[in-house]
Amino acid sequence: MTSPNPALRESATFDRATIAGIQRAAETGIYDIRGGGAKRRVPHFDDLLFLGASMSRYPLEGYRERCDTDVVLGDRNAAYPLHLSTPVTIAGMSFGALSGRAKEALGRGASEVGTSTTTGDGGMTPEERGQSKHLVYQYLPSRYGMNPDHLRIADAIEVVLGQGAKPGGGGMLLGQKITERVAGMRTLPMGVDQRSACRHPDWTGPDDLEIKIRELREITDWEKPVYVKIGASRTYYDVKLAAKAGADVIVLDGMQGGTAATQDVFIEHVGIPTLAALPQAVQALQEEGLHRKVQLIVSGGIRNGADLAKCMALGADAVAIGTAALIALGDNSPHLDEEYRALGSAAGFYDEWQAGRDPAGITTQDEELAARLDPVLAGRRLANFIRVMTMEAQVIARACGKAHLHSLEPEDLVALTIEAAAMARVPLAGTSWIPGRGL
């Protein structure tokens, strides 16, 4: 929006969004709650570039030479690790935050391309289990919907210690989304705001986590991989502790990760960027001699095949997508722009996921709205998106002369900014300088 007077100058500190936030807080006396992820610009994967092959490196021919994409997750201790066709997985998003049809669509799309999806808080639904070839069961501090029988029929268990959008904070589900079915699954009263615990009730530190992991292995006869999910903050130490506690897989969620609902101040000001966290996690695993033995899944703002390839190059084994998956299902679709505007938003801007009025039928528990989503069609759209992400990463890997996505390495990357070079620990483009390592 342009200024009404060309002579007027907007403040960089008190811009219109900041002024609107102050005015809203002054009028209501409560902090802002929303869904989605951070809106602020932070160093991200766009600040990195690949060095494609020319003379000193030899590229692979796309139509004649293979570039594999498969990944095995959880083979450190589990009898039945997950064998996935693509390193793109679906992040945990709960039934409650999402409609039952959306959960079914996620399962359908993930299964079509041979990857996994994740339950999220609040338990397992028949729609999701029935359509998911590989389903990861999240074990959260809230214990909402926790069922030992569901642990046994899941394909992996993910112990959630934190989330990128709100490390150190618990989840939220506002009363308008707590229907009879959601309330029954979570043992909650209908229509009352739910605030999940921010820490597990039965442990206080890494020694207790080791005991809990062993307990989960016993419940599942040592068959299922046990993941540990952390929000990116004190990443180096958290990853070391999770690995020593016995995690088969570590899920690292950066601050660009989304959420169904939390405080705006939390989303924007807590945690660190995914780009900054990933090299710290890899370093921690390398120092323990566990890199590639304990697999690392990275999430938080992953949008396309370039992001996927850059995560692989920096040492990840797989990525998880959440917000991008919802967009693939149909969230923020342009054909719903008029309805988004009626809610005070617009297509491409809608993040009021906590309100439960999503016209796409995805982030809602309203039966009429949810019925708009065709889970078969939406699942096919998600599968198409994951295929494209995977092919884009293959194109980049072949251009770098690599026959597997996991063969990408930091040496294939340069950074466009000093900040990205320091965080990713790769040279500034056109130089051999990595900030912090001398000249």
mmCIF file of N, CA and C in Angstrom, residues 252-295:
data_model
loop_
_atom_site.group_PDB
_atom_site.id
_atom_site.type_symbol
_atom_site.label_atom_id
_atom_site.label_comp_id
_atom_site.label_asym_id
_atom_site.label_seq_id
_atom_site.Cartn_x
_atom_site.Cartn_y
_atom_site.Cartn_z
ATOM 1 N N LEU A 252 14.720 -32.266 13.573
ATOM 2 C CA LEU A 252 15.127 -30.905 13.936
ATOM 3 C C LEU A 252 14.217 -29.914 13.223
ATOM 4 N N ASP A 253 13.471 -29.135 13.995
ATOM 5 C CA ASP A 253 12.461 -28.223 13.449
ATOM 6 C C ASP A 253 12.894 -26.781 13.662
ATOM 7 N N GLY A 254 13.186 -26.061 12.568
ATOM 8 C CA GLY A 254 13.624 -24.675 12.655
ATOM 9 C C GLY A 254 12.488 -23.696 12.862
ATOM 10 N N MET A 255 12.834 -22.426 13.123
ATOM 11 C CA MET A 255 11.826 -21.444 13.513
ATOM 12 C C MET A 255 10.867 -21.084 12.385
ATOM 13 N N GLN A 256 11.193 -21.443 11.132
ATOM 14 C CA GLN A 256 10.241 -21.173 10.051
ATOM 15 C C GLN A 256 9.122 -22.208 9.995
ATOM 16 N N GLY A 257 9.187 -23.207 10.882
ATOM 17 C CA GLY A 257 8.129 -24.207 10.941
ATOM 18 C C GLY A 257 6.804 -23.576 11.345
ATOM 19 N N GLY A 258 5.718 -24.155 10.873
ATOM 20 C CA GLY A 258 4.399 -23.631 11.172
ATOM 21 C C GLY A 258 3.802 -24.244 12.420
ATOM 22 N N THR A 259 2.650 -23.753 12.796
ATOM 23 C CA THR A 259 1.893 -24.276 13.923
ATOM 24 C C THR A 259 0.420 -24.017 13.677
ATOM 25 N N ALA A 260 -0.425 -24.810 14.305
ATOM 26 C CA ALA A 260 -1.867 -24.594 14.159
ATOM 27 C C ALA A 260 -2.296 -23.340 14.903
ATOM 28 N N ALA A 261 -1.678 -23.119 16.064
ATOM 29 C CA ALA A 261 -2.038 -21.947 16.860
ATOM 30 C C ALA A 261 -1.011 -21.737 17.956
ATOM 31 N N THR A 262 -0.497 -20.530 18.058
ATOM 32 C CA THR A 262 0.318 -20.143 19.207
ATOM 33 C C THR A 262 0.445 -18.627 19.203
ATOM 34 N N GLN A 263 1.135 -18.113 20.204
ATOM 35 C CA GLN A 263 1.292 -16.671 20.312
ATOM 36 C C GLN A 263 2.183 -16.151 19.188
ATOM 37 N N ASP A 264 1.760 -15.061 18.575
ATOM 38 C CA ASP A 264 2.532 -14.452 17.497
ATOM 39 C C ASP A 264 3.937 -14.083 17.973
ATOM 40 N N VAL A 265 4.055 -13.600 19.201
ATOM 41 C CA VAL A 265 5.365 -13.197 19.716
ATOM 42 C C VAL A 265 6.294 -14.407 19.822
ATOM 43 N N PHE A 266 5.738 -15.578 20.076
ATOM 44 C CA PHE A 266 6.514 -16.813 20.142
ATOM 45 C C PHE A 266 7.020 -17.183 18.741
ATOM 46 N N ILE A 267 6.118 -17.151 17.763
ATOM 47 C CA ILE A 267 6.460 -17.536 16.397
ATOM 48 C C ILE A 267 7.595 -16.677 15.849
ATOM 49 N N GLU A 268 7.566 -15.407 16.164
ATOM 50 C CA GLU A 268 8.502 -14.463 15.554
ATOM 51 C C GLU A 268 9.805 -14.266 16.332
ATOM 52 N N HIS A 269 9.841 -14.644 17.616
ATOM 53 C CA HIS A 269 10.990 -14.235 18.429
ATOM 54 C C HIS A 269 11.638 -15.352 19.248
ATOM 55 N N VAL A 270 11.243 -16.596 19.041
ATOM 56 C CA VAL A 270 11.832 -17.704 19.792
ATOM 57 C C VAL A 270 12.361 -18.744 18.811
ATOM 58 N N GLY A 271 13.536 -19.291 19.080
ATOM 59 C CA GLY A 271 14.131 -20.293 18.203
ATOM 60 C C GLY A 271 15.110 -19.673 17.225
ATOM 61 N N ILE A 272 15.740 -20.540 16.429
ATOM 62 C CA ILE A 272 16.709 -20.073 15.437
ATOM 63 C C ILE A 272 16.346 -20.633 14.064
ATOM 64 N N PRO A 273 16.824 -19.996 12.989
ATOM 65 C CA PRO A 273 16.488 -20.452 11.644
ATOM 66 C C PRO A 273 16.965 -21.871 11.369
ATOM 67 N N THR A 274 16.261 -22.555 10.495
ATOM 68 C CA THR A 274 16.618 -23.915 10.098
ATOM 69 C C THR A 274 18.040 -23.966 9.552
ATOM 70 N N LEU A 275 18.407 -22.981 8.743
ATOM 71 C CA LEU A 275 19.744 -22.931 8.146
ATOM 72 C C LEU A 275 20.831 -22.876 9.212
ATOM 73 N N ALA A 276 20.582 -22.156 10.287
ATOM 74 C CA ALA A 276 21.573 -22.033 11.356
ATOM 75 C C ALA A 276 21.660 -23.305 12.195
ATOM 76 N N ALA A 277 20.541 -24.008 12.339
ATOM 77 C CA ALA A 277 20.488 -25.168 13.228
ATOM 78 C C ALA A 277 21.080 -26.423 12.598
ATOM 79 N N LEU A 278 20.876 -26.610 11.301
ATOM 80 C CA LEU A 278 21.262 -27.864 10.649
ATOM 81 C C LEU A 278 22.759 -28.185 10.788
ATOM 82 N N PRO A 279 23.684 -27.271 10.474
ATOM 83 C CA PRO A 279 25.105 -27.610 10.626
ATOM 84 C C PRO A 279 25.492 -27.927 12.072
ATOM 85 N N GLN A 280 24.836 -27.287 13.049
ATOM 86 C CA GLN A 280 25.115 -27.595 14.444
ATOM 87 C C GLN A 280 24.722 -29.033 14.774
ATOM 88 N N ALA A 281 23.577 -29.462 14.255
ATOM 89 C CA ALA A 281 23.107 -30.826 14.494
ATOM 90 C C ALA A 281 24.052 -31.843 13.873
ATOM 91 N N VAL A 282 24.495 -31.569 12.650
ATOM 92 C CA VAL A 282 25.417 -32.476 11.973
ATOM 93 C C VAL A 282 26.734 -32.562 12.735
ATOM 94 N N GLN A 283 27.251 -31.425 13.178
ATOM 95 C CA GLN A 283 28.489 -31.419 13.950
ATOM 96 C C GLN A 283 28.354 -32.268 15.207
ATOM 97 N N ALA A 284 27.228 -32.124 15.907
ATOM 98 C CA ALA A 284 27.014 -32.885 17.140
ATOM 99 C C ALA A 284 27.027 -34.381 16.862
ATOM 100 N N LEU A 285 26.364 -34.809 15.791
ATOM 101 C CA LEU A 285 26.328 -36.229 15.448
ATOM 102 C C LEU A 285 27.709 -36.719 14.996
ATOM 103 N N GLN A 286 28.409 -35.911 14.235
ATOM 104 C CA GLN A 286 29.743 -36.306 13.782
ATOM 105 C C GLN A 286 30.687 -36.506 14.959
ATOM 106 N N GLU A 287 30.630 -35.623 15.924
ATOM 107 C CA GLU A 287 31.511 -35.736 17.080
ATOM 108 C C GLU A 287 31.227 -36.984 17.913
ATOM 109 N N GLU A 288 29.991 -37.463 17.842
ATOM 110 C CA GLU A 288 29.628 -38.691 18.556
ATOM 111 C C GLU A 288 29.833 -39.935 17.692
ATOM 112 N N GLY A 289 30.300 -39.749 16.457
ATOM 113 C CA GLY A 289 30.462 -40.867 15.547
ATOM 114 C C GLY A 289 29.143 -41.474 15.104
ATOM 115 N N LEU A 290 28.079 -40.641 15.072
ATOM 116 C CA LEU A 290 26.738 -41.159 14.802
ATOM 117 C C LEU A 290 26.077 -40.530 13.572
ATOM 118 N N HIS A 291 26.813 -39.689 12.845
ATOM 119 C CA HIS A 291 26.208 -39.108 11.650
ATOM 120 C C HIS A 291 25.937 -40.207 10.627
ATOM 121 N N ARG A 292 24.750 -40.224 10.087
ATOM 122 C CA ARG A 292 24.221 -41.243 9.167
ATOM 123 C C ARG A 292 23.838 -42.541 9.890
ATOM 124 N N LYS A 293 24.273 -42.712 11.137
ATOM 125 C CA LYS A 293 23.830 -43.864 11.932
ATOM 126 C C LYS A 293 22.554 -43.506 12.693
ATOM 127 N N VAL A 294 22.552 -42.326 13.280
ATOM 128 C CA VAL A 294 21.312 -41.709 13.762
ATOM 129 C C VAL A 294 20.869 -40.756 12.663
ATOM 130 N N GLN A 295 19.735 -41.045 12.035
ATOM 131 C CA GLN A 295 19.318 -40.217 10.904
ATOM 132 C C GLN A 295 18.774 -38.869 11.387
#
